[in-house]
XYZ file of C-alpha atoms in Angstrom:
167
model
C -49.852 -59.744 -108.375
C -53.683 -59.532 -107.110
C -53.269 -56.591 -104.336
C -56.791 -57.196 -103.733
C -56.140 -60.632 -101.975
C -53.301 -59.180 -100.118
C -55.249 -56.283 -98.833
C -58.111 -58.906 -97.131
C -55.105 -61.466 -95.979
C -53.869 -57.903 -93.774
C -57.459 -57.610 -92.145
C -57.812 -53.881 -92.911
C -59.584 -52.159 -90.574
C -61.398 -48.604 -91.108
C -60.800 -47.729 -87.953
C -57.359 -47.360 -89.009
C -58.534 -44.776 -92.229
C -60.716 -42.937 -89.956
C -59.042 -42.093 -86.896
C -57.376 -39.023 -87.855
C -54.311 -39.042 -87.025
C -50.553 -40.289 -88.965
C -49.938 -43.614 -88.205
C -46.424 -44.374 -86.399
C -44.456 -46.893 -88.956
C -42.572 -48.167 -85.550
C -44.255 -51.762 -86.713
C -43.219 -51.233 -90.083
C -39.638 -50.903 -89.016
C -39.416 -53.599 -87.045
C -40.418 -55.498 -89.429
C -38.358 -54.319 -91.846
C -35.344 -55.456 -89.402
C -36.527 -58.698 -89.172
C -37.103 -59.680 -93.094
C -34.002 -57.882 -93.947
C -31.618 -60.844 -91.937
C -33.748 -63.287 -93.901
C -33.023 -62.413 -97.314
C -30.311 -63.729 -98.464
C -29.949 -60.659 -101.490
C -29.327 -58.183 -98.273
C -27.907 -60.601 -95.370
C -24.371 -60.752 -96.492
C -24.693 -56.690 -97.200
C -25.609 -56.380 -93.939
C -23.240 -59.130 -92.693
C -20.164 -56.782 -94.060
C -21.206 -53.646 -92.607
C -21.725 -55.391 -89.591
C -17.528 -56.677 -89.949
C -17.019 -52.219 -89.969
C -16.390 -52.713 -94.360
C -17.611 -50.295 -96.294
C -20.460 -51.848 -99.202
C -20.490 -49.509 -102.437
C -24.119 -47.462 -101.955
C -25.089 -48.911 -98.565
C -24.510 -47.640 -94.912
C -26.151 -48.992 -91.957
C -28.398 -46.351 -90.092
C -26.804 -46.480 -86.148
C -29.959 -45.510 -84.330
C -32.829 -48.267 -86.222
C -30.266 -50.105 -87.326
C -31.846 -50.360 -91.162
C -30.282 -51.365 -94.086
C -30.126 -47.964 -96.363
C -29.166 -47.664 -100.394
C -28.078 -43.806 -101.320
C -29.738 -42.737 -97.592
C -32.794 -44.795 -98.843
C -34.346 -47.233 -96.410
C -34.247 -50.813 -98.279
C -36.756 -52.312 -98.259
C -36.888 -56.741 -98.554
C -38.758 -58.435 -101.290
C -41.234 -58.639 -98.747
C -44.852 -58.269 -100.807
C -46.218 -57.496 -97.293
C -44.173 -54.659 -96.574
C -44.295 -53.230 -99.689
C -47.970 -53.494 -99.486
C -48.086 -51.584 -96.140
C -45.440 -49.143 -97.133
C -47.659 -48.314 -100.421
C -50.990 -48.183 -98.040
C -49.961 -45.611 -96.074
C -48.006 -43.361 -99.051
C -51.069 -43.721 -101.289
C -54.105 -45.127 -99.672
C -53.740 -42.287 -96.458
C -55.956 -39.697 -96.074
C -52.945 -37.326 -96.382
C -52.087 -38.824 -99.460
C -55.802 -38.889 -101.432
C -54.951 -41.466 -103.632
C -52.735 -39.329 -106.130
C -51.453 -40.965 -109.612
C -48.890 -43.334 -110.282
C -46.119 -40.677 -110.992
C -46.977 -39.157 -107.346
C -47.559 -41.956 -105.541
C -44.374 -43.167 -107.060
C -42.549 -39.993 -106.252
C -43.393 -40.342 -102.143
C -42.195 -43.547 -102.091
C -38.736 -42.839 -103.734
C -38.396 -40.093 -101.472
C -37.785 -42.482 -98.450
C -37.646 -46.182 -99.728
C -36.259 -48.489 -102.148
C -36.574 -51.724 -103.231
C -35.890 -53.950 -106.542
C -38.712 -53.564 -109.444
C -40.359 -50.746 -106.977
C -41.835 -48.895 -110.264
C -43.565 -51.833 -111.440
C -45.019 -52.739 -108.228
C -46.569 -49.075 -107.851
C -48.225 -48.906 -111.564
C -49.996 -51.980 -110.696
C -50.860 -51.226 -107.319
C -52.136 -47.953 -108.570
C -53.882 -49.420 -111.347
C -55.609 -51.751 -109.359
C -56.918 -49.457 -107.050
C -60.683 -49.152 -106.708
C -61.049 -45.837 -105.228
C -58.152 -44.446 -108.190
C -60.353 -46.159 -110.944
C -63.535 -44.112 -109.772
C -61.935 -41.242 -109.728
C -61.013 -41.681 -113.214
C -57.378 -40.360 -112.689
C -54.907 -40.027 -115.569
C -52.639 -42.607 -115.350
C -50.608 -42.278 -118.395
C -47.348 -40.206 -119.205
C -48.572 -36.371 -119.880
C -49.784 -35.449 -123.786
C -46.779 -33.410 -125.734
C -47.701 -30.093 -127.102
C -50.004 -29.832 -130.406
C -47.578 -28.415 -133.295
C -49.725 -26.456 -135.730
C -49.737 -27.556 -139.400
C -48.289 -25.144 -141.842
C -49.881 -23.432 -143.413
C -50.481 -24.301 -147.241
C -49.224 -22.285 -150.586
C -52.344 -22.563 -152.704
C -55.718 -24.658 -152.406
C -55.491 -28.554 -152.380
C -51.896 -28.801 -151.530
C -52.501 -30.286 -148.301
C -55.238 -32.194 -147.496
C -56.902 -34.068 -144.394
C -59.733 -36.484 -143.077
C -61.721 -36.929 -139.894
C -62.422 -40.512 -138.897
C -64.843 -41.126 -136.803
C -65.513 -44.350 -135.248
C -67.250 -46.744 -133.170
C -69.871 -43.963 -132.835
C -73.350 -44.464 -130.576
C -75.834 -45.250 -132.174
């Protein structure tokens, strides 16, 4: 998925990165409620909770009136949404860009959505202002084990290759 073409469909405006303050996701909600009724993986989920049955996982939050998995607001396979939702968990001044285990990490706290790890790599790795800051964006290096140490002299050796060297 380019996130790049996305980003300039939504008209972002730095007005929006500058002003200081959080940003309300009353807009985000509402349209939220709206996608949810059109897909049709949610609609008959939120069809039965609607009829007062119960739906293994899911409950339907009284006062929004959102769809939620394991207290989780769902989220529809809405690129759009997720888009907005990952703007303003990793592209926020509060947030400062952090790596994809971080950035993955805020957005589990409150959301969820189908192949929502996946979508957050490569938003992440796509990132402009994550790829100058060079970031790690791989899983963290295991320890260094020692060798042991030899019984007598050439028992154990080793080699150094070096490659692709400057020249």
């Amino acid at each position: 998925m380019n996130f790049q073409q996305l980003i300039k469909q939504d008209e972002v405006q730095p007005s929006r990165y500058f002003s200081g303050k959080v940003e309300s996701f009353s807009n985000l909600i509402e349209s939220i409620q709206k996608k949810l009724w059109q897909d049709p993986q949610y609609r008959s989920i939120l069809k039965e909770l609607g009829k007062g049955k119960s739906v293994q996982d899911h409950s339907l939050d009284s006062s929004s009136q959102l769809l939620l998995f394991k207290d989780l607001v769902v989220v529809p396979n809405d690129p759009k949404i997720q888009l907005s939702i990952l703007q303003k968990c990793h592209d926020s001044l509060l947030a400062a860009h952090p790596s994809q285990e971080k950035t993955l990490k805020l957005v589990k706290r409150d959301f969820h959505w189908s192949i929502m790890t996946q979508f957050i790599k490569d938003y992440v790795a796509s990132c402009k202002q994550c790829s100058r800051k060079n970031n790690i964006h791989h899983k963290k290096f295991g320890f260094l084990k020692p060798l042991p140490i030899p019984n007598g002299p050439y028992i154990c050796l080793s080699m150094d290759f070096f490659t692709q060297l400057p020249l």
